[in-house]
mmCIF file of C-alpha atoms in Angstrom:
data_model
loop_
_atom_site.group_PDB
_atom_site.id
_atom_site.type_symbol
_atom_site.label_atom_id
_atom_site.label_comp_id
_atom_site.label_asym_id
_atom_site.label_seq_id
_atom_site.Cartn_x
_atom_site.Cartn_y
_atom_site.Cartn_z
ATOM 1 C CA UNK Y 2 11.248 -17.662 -20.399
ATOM 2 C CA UNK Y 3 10.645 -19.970 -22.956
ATOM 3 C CA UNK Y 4 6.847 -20.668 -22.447
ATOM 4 C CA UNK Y 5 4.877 -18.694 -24.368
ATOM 5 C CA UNK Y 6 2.363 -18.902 -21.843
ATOM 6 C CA UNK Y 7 4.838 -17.606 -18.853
ATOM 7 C CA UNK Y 8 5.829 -14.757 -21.145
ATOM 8 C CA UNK Y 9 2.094 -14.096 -21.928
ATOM 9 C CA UNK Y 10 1.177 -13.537 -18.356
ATOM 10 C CA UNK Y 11 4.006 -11.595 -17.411
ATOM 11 C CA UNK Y 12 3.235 -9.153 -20.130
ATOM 12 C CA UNK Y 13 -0.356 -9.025 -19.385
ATOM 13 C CA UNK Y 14 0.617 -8.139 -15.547
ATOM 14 C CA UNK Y 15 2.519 -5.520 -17.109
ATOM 15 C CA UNK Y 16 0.073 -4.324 -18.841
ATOM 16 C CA UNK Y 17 -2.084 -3.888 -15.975
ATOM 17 C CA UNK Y 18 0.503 -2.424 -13.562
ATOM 18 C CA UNK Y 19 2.284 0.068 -16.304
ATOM 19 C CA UNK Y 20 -0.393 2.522 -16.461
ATOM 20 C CA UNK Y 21 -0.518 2.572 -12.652
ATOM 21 C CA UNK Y 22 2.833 4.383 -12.060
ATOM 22 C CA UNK Y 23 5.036 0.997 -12.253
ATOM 23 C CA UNK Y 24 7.996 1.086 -14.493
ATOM 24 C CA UNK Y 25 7.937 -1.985 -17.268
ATOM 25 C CA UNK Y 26 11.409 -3.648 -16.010
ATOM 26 C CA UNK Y 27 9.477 -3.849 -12.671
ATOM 27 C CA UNK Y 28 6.345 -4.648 -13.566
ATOM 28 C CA UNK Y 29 7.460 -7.435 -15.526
ATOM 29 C CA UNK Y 30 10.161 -8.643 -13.302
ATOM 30 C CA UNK Y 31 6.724 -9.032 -10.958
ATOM 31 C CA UNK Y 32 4.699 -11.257 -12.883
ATOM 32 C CA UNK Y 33 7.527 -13.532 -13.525
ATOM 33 C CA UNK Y 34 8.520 -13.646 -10.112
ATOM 34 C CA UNK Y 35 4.493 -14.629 -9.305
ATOM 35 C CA UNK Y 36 5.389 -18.092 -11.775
ATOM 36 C CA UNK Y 37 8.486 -18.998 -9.527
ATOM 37 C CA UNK Y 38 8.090 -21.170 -7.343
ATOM 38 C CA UNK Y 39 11.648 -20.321 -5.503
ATOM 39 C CA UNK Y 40 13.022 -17.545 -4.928
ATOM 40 C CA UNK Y 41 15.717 -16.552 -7.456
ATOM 41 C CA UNK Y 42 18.953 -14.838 -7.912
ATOM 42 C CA UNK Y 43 19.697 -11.459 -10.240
ATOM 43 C CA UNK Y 44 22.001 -13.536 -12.822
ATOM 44 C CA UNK Y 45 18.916 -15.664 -13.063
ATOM 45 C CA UNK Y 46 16.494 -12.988 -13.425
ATOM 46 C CA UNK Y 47 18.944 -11.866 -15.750
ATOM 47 C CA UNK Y 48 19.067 -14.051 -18.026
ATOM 48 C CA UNK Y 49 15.474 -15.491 -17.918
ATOM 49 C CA UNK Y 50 13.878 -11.692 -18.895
ATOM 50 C CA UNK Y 51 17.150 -10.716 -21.051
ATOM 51 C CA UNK Y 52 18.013 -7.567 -19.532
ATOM 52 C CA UNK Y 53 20.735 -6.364 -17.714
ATOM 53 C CA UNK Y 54 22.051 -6.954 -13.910
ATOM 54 C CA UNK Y 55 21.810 -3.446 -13.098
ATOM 55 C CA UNK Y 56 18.002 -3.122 -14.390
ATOM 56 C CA UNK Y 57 17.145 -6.234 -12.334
ATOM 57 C CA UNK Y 58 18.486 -5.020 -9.724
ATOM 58 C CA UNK Y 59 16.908 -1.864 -10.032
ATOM 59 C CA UNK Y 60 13.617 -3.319 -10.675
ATOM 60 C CA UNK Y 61 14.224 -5.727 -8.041
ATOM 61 C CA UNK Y 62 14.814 -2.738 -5.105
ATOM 62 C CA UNK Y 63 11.972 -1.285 -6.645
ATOM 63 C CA UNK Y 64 9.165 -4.062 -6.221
ATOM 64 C CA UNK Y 65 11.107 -4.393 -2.526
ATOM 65 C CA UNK Y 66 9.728 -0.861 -2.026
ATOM 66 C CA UNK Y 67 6.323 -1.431 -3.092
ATOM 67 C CA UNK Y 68 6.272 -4.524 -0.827
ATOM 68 C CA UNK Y 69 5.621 -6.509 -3.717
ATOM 69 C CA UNK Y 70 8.602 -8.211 -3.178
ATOM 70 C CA UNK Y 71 11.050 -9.511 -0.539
ATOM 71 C CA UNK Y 72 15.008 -9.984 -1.059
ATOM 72 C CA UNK Y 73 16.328 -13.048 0.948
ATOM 73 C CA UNK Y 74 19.960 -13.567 1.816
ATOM 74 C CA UNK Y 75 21.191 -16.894 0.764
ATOM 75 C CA UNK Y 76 22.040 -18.982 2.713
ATOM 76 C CA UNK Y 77 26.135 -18.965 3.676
ATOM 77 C CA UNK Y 78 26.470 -16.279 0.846
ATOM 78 C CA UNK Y 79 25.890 -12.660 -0.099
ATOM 79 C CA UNK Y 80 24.018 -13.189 -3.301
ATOM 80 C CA UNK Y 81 20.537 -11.857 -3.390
ATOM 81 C CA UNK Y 82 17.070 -14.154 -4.098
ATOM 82 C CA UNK Y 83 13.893 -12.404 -4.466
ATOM 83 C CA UNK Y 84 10.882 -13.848 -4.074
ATOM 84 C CA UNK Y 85 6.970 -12.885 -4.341
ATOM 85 C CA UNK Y 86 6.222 -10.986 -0.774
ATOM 86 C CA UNK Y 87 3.318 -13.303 0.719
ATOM 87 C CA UNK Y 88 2.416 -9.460 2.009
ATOM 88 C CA UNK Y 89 0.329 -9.322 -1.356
ATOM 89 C CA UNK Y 90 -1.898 -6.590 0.213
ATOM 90 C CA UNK Y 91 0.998 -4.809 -0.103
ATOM 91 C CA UNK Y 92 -0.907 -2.334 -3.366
ATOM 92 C CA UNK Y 93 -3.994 -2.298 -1.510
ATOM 93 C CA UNK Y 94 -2.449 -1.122 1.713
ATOM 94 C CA UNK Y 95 -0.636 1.184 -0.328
ATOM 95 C CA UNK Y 96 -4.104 2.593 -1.701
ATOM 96 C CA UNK Y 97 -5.692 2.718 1.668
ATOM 97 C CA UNK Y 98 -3.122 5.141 2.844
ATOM 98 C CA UNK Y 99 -3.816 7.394 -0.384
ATOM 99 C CA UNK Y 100 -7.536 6.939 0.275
ATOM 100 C CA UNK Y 101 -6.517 7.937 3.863
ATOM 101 C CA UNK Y 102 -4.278 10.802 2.811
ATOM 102 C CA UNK Y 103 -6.987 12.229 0.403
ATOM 103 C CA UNK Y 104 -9.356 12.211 3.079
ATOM 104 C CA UNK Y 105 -7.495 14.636 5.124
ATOM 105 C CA UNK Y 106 -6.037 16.771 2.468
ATOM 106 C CA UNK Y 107 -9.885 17.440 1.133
ATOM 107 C CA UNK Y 108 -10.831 17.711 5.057
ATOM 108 C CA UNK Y 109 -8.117 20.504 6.001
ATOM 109 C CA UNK Y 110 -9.160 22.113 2.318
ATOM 110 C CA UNK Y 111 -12.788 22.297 3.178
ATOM 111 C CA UNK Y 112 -11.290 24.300 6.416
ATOM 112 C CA UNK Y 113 -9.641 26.937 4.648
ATOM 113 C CA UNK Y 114 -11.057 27.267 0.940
ATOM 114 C CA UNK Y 115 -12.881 30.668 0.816
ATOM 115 C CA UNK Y 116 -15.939 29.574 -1.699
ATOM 116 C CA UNK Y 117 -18.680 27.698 0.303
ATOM 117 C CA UNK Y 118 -19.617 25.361 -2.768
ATOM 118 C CA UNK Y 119 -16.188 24.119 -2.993
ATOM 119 C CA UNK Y 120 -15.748 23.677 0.461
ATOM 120 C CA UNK Y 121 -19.141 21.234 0.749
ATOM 121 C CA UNK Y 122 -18.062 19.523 -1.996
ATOM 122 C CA UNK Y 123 -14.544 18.992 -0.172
ATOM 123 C CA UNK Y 124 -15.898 17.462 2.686
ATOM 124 C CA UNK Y 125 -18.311 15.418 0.733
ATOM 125 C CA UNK Y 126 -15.315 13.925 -0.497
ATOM 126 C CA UNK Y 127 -13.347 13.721 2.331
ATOM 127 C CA UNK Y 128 -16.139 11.498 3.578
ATOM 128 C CA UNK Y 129 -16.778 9.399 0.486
ATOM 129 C CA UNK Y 130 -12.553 8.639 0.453
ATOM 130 C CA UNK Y 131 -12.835 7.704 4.518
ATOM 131 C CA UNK Y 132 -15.966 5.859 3.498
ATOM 132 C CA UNK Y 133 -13.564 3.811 1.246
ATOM 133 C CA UNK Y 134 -10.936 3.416 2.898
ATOM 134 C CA UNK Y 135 -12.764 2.232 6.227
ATOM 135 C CA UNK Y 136 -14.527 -0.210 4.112
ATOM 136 C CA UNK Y 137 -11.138 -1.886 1.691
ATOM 137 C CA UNK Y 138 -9.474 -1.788 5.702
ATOM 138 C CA UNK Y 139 -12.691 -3.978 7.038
ATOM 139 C CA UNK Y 140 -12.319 -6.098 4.120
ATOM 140 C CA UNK Y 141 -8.664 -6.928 4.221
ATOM 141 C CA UNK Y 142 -9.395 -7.825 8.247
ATOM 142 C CA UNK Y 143 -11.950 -10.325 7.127
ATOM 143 C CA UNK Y 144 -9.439 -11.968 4.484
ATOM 144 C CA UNK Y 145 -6.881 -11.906 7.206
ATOM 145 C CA UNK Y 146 -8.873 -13.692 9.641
ATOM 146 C CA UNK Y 147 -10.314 -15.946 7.106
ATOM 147 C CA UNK Y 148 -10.431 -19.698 8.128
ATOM 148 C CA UNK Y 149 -9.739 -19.139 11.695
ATOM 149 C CA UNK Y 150 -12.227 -20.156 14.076
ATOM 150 C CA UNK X 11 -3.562 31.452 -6.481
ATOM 151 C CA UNK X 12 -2.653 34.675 -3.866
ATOM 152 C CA UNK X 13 -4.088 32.516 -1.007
ATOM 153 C CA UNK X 14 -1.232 30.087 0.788
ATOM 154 C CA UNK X 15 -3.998 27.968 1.860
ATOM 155 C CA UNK X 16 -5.084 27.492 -2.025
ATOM 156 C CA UNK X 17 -1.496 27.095 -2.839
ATOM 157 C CA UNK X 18 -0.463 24.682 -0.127
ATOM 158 C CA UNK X 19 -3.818 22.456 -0.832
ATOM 159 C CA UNK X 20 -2.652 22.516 -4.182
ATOM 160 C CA UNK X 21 0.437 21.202 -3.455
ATOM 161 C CA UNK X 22 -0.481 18.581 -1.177
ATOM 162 C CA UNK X 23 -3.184 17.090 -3.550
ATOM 163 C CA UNK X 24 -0.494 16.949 -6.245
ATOM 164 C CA UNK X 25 1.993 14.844 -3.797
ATOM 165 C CA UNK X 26 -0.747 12.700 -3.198
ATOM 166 C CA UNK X 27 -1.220 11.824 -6.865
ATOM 167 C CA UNK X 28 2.343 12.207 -8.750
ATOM 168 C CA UNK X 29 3.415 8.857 -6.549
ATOM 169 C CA UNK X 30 0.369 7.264 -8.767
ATOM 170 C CA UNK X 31 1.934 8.493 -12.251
ATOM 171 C CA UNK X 32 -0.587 11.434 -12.384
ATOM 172 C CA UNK X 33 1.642 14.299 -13.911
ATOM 173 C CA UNK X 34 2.272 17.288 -11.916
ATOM 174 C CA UNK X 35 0.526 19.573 -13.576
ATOM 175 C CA UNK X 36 -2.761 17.634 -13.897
ATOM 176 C CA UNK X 37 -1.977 17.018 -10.637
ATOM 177 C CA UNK X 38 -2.038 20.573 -9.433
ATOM 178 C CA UNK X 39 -4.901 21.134 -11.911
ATOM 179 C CA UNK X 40 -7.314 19.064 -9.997
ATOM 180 C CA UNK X 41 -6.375 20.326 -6.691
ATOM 181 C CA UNK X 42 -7.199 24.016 -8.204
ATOM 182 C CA UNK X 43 -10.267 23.159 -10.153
ATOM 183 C CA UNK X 44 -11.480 21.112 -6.229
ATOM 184 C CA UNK X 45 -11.653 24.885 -4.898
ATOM 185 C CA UNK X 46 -12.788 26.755 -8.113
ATOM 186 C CA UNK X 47 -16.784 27.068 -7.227
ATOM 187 C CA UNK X 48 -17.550 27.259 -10.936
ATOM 188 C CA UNK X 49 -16.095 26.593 -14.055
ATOM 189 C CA UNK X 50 -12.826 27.765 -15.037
ATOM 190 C CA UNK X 51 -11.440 28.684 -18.736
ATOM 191 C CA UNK X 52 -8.144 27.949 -19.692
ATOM 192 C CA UNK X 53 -7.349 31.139 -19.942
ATOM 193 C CA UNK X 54 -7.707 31.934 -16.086
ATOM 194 C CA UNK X 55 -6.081 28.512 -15.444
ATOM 195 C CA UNK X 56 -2.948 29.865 -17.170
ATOM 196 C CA UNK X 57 -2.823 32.957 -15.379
ATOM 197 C CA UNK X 58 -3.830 31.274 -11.992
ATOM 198 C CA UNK X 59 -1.370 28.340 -12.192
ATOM 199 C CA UNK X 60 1.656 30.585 -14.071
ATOM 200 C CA UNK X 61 1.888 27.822 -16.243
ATOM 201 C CA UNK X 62 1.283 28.001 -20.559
ATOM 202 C CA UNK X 63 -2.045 27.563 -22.367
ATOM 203 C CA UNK X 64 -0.902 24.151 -23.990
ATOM 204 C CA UNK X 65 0.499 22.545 -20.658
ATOM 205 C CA UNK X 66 -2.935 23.737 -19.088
ATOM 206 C CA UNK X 67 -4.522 22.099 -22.097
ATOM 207 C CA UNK X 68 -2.699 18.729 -21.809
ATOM 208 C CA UNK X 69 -3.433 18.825 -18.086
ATOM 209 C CA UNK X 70 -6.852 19.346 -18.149
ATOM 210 C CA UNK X 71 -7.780 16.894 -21.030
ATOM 211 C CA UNK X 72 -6.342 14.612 -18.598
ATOM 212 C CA UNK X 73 -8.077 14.895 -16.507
ATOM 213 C CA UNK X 74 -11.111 14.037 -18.028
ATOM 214 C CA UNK X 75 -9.584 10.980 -19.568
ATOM 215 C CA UNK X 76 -9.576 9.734 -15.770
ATOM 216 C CA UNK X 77 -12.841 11.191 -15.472
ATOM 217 C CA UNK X 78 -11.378 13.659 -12.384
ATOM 218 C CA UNK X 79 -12.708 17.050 -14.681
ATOM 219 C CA UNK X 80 -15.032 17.534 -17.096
ATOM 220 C CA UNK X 81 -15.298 20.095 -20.023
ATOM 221 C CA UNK X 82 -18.071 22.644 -20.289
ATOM 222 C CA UNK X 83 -18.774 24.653 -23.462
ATOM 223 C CA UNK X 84 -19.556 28.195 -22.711
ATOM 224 C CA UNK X 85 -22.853 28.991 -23.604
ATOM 225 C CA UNK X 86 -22.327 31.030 -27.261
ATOM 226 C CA UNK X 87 -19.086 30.251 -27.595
ATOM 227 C CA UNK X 88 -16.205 27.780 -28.211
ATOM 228 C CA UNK X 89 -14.193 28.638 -25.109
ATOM 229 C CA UNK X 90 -13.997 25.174 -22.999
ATOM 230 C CA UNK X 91 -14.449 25.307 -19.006
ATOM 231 C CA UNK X 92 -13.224 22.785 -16.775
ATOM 232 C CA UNK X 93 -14.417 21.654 -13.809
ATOM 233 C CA UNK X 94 -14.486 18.886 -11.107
ATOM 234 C CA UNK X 95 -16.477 15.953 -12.051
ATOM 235 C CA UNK X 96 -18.943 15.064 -10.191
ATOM 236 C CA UNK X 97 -18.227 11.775 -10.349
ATOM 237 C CA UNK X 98 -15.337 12.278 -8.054
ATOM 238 C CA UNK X 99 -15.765 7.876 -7.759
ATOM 239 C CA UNK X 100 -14.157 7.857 -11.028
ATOM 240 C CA UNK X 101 -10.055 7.432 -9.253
ATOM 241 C CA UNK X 102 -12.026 4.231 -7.171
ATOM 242 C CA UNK X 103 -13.833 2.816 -10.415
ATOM 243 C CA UNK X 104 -10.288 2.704 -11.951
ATOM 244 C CA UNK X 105 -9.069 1.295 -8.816
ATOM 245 C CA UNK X 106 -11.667 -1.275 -9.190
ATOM 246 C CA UNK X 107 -11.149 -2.214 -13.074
ATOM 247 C CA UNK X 108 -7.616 -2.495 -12.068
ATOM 248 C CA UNK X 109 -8.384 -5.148 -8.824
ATOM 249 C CA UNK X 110 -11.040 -6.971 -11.310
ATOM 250 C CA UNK X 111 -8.655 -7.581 -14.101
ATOM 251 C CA UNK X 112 -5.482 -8.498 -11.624
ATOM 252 C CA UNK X 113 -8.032 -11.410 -10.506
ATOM 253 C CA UNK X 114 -8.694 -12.456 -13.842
ATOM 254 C CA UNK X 115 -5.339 -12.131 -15.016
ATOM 255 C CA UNK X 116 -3.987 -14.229 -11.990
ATOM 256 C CA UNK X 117 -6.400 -16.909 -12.234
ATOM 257 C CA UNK X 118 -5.724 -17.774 -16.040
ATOM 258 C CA UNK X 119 -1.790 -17.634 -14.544
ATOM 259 C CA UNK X 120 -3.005 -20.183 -12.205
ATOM 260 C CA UNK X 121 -4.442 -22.012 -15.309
ATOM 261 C CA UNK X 122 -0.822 -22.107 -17.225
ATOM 262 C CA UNK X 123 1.591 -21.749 -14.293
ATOM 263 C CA UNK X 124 3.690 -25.032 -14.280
ATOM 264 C CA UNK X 125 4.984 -24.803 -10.476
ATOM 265 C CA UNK X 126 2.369 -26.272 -8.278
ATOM 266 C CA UNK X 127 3.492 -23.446 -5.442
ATOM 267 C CA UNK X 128 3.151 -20.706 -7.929
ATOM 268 C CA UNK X 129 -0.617 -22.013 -9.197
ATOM 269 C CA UNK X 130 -1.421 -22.112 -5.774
ATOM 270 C CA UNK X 131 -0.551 -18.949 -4.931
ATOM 271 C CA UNK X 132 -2.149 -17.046 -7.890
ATOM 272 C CA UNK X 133 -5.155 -18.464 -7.129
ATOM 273 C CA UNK X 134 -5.206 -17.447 -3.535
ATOM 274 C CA UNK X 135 -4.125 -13.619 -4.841
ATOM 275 C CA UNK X 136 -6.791 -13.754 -7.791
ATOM 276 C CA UNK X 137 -9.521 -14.877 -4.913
ATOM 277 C CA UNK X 138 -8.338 -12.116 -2.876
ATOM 278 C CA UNK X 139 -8.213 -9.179 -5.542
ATOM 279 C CA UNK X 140 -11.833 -10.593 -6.236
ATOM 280 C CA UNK X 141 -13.079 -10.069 -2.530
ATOM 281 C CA UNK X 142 -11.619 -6.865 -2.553
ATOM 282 C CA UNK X 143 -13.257 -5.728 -5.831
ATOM 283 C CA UNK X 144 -16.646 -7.055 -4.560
ATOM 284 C CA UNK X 145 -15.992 -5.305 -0.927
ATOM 285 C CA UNK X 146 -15.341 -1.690 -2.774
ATOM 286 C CA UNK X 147 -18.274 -1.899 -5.896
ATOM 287 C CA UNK X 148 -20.538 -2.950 -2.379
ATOM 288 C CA UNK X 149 -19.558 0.406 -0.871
ATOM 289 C CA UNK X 150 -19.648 2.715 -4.118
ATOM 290 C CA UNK X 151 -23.624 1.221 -4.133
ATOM 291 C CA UNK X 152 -24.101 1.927 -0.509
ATOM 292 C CA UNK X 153 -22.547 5.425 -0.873
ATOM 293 C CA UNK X 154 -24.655 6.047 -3.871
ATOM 294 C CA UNK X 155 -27.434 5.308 -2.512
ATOM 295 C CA UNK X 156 -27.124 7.142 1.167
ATOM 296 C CA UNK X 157 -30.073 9.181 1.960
ATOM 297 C CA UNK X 158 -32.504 7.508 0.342
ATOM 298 C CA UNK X 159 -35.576 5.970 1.709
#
């Protein structure tokens, strides 16, 4: 990376992203897959962010998990290219299911905790987090459906 | 915590959140303080959670840096109390500063990014992180204002 700019946004993504759970290797190995247009190999990746194989390639599995990124065979060859996943709702499907999972969790706590003030603030809860999550799932359906007739 | 109910609600509300890089203990400490009625010292946190005054400490200021618990002096005295926030929104408003500045961060990568393909796809991922944003602060208002004439 030898723009300043491309190395300024790929920190800043990191920036963003570290706090949030996301290792740095991966987090940066995201934003500078966002700037390429192709996908691209590990020796590339390599190179281009100056770490090693074996971090790429961790980083690389890593962003695969989070959807936030899809490996592609090449062509005739066993060598791995990663691109950008056009699933970019990837995070925010990822939240919904924690919205969704909080939900329940507070729901099946408001069944069983013994004091009555925590248990109506539990399902208060539960229903502000389903509240949420119904609403981001709504939203995403919209965006999906965008443009069509 | 005698109860298994209190223990396994515990539990589950800190597998929810050590996936997001929440530590386990202030992990565990919000799912006890979401079924303590009233405010708890650290004192009876120790002893409730078998864990040491200074982990319960670092756990519990925390977890009012994410605004999850707040701290109550005791009336007459120095000892601190914790408790849930009320603003249990606080894990979405992050959410939502997060989603606002990925949007802003794409679209001035959309600005610099030399690859046509990449531009356009930042700007279709800030636009999107943008709807979303707009689609969650819309429900936090709605949910605020439920019940009200």
């Amino acid at each position: 990376m030898s723009n300043k700019a491309d190395r300024d946004f790929i920190e800043s993504v990191a920036g963003l992203l570290v706090p949030w759970g996301v290792p740095p290797l991966a987090a940066r190995l995201y934003g500078y897959l966002l700037l390429s247009p192709d996908p691209v190999s590990l020796d590339r990746i390599t190179a281009d962010l100056e770490i090693s194989k074996s971090s790429a390639s961790v980083a690389a599995r890593l962003l695969e998990k989070y959807t936030l990124a899809r490996r592609r065979g090449e062509r005739g060859s066993k060598r791995a290219l990663y691109e950008v996943s056009d699933n970019y709702e990837g995070m925010l499907s990822e939240q919904n299911r924690l919205l969704d999972a909080m939900a329940r969790t507070f729901r099946q706590g408001a069944d069983t905790a013994a004091a009555g003030r925590a248990r109506a603030r539990l399902e208060e809860m539960a229903e502000f987090y389903l509240t949420a999550r119904e609403a981001m799932e709504a939203t995403m359906q919209r965006w999906r459906g965008r443009g069509k007739a």
